[in-house]
Amino acid sequence: MARARMVVVAAISLAYPVLVYVAMGRFEPRWLALLLFALALLRALSTRQPLWWAAAAGAGLLAGLATVLNQALPLKLYPALVNVVMLTVFATSLRFGPPLVERLARLQEPDLPPFAVTYTRRVTQVWCGFFVLNGGLALLTALYASDRVWMLYNGLLAYVMMGLLFGGEWLVRRRVKAAHAHG
């Protein structure tokens, strides 16, 4: 049941900008706020981590504003909020360690060599930069772009950029490993 809930939350999260864009012309923002609040609450319940409860509270605030004001802007701010949460997770791990990417790497290779520890720290920093950039663009599109541009950026381009970062990092990691394997 918990796994099914996580899959549903992930699918709705990924589709959120498209769902909001499609529904904006059909439903008032106050009704779409229910989607935002349900999504945030499901995510918080599925992880049970304090940070996601804080994110759910933030999403609840956005949903409340969308309901009271009956405006779409609070709904469009959700992708920026998610980037703030992700930045907080990654940046906090840099401060209080070990860095998040190192933790993930140790799941596959518990005894990381020193060069890999340094590398994973740098990758965590790169992800922090990504979340600053992506969150900033999510905020700018919510505030100043048309609904269509907001949906295209937050529902497509942000994921393409994330995929490029994942792919690029994978290629760099292979080269770094190869360089250290050969001396």
JSON list of C-alpha atoms in Angstrom, two decimals, residues 16-29 31-32 35 75:
[
{"chain": "A", "resi": 16, "resn": "TYR", "atom": "CA", "xyz": [1.33, 18.55, -11.64]},
{"chain": "A", "resi": 17, "resn": "PRO", "atom": "CA", "xyz": [2.14, 21.48, -13.99]},
{"chain": "A", "resi": 18, "resn": "VAL", "atom": "CA", "xyz": [0.31, 19.83, -16.89]},
{"chain": "A", "resi": 19, "resn": "LEU", "atom": "CA", "xyz": [-2.67, 18.91, -14.71]},
{"chain": "A", "resi": 20, "resn": "VAL", "atom": "CA", "xyz": [-2.94, 22.46, -13.38]},
{"chain": "A", "resi": 21, "resn": "TYR", "atom": "CA", "xyz": [-2.57, 23.98, -16.85]},
{"chain": "A", "resi": 22, "resn": "VAL", "atom": "CA", "xyz": [-5.25, 21.73, -18.37]},
{"chain": "A", "resi": 23, "resn": "ALA", "atom": "CA", "xyz": [-7.62, 22.25, -15.45]},
{"chain": "A", "resi": 24, "resn": "MET", "atom": "CA", "xyz": [-7.15, 26.05, -15.20]},
{"chain": "A", "resi": 25, "resn": "GLY", "atom": "CA", "xyz": [-9.61, 26.77, -18.00]},
{"chain": "A", "resi": 26, "resn": "ARG", "atom": "CA", "xyz": [-12.14, 24.28, -16.70]},
{"chain": "A", "resi": 27, "resn": "PHE", "atom": "CA", "xyz": [-12.13, 24.76, -12.92]},
{"chain": "A", "resi": 28, "resn": "GLU", "atom": "CA", "xyz": [-11.72, 27.69, -10.57]},
{"chain": "A", "resi": 29, "resn": "PRO", "atom": "CA", "xyz": [-8.35, 27.86, -8.81]},
{"chain": "A", "resi": 31, "resn": "TRP", "atom": "CA", "xyz": [-11.00, 23.73, -6.64]},
{"chain": "A", "resi": 32, "resn": "LEU", "atom": "CA", "xyz": [-7.55, 23.05, -8.05]},
{"chain": "A", "resi": 35, "resn": "LEU", "atom": "CA", "xyz": [-5.16, 18.79, -5.85]},
{"chain": "A", "resi": 75, "resn": "LEU", "atom": "CA", "xyz": [-0.86, 26.95, -7.49]}
]
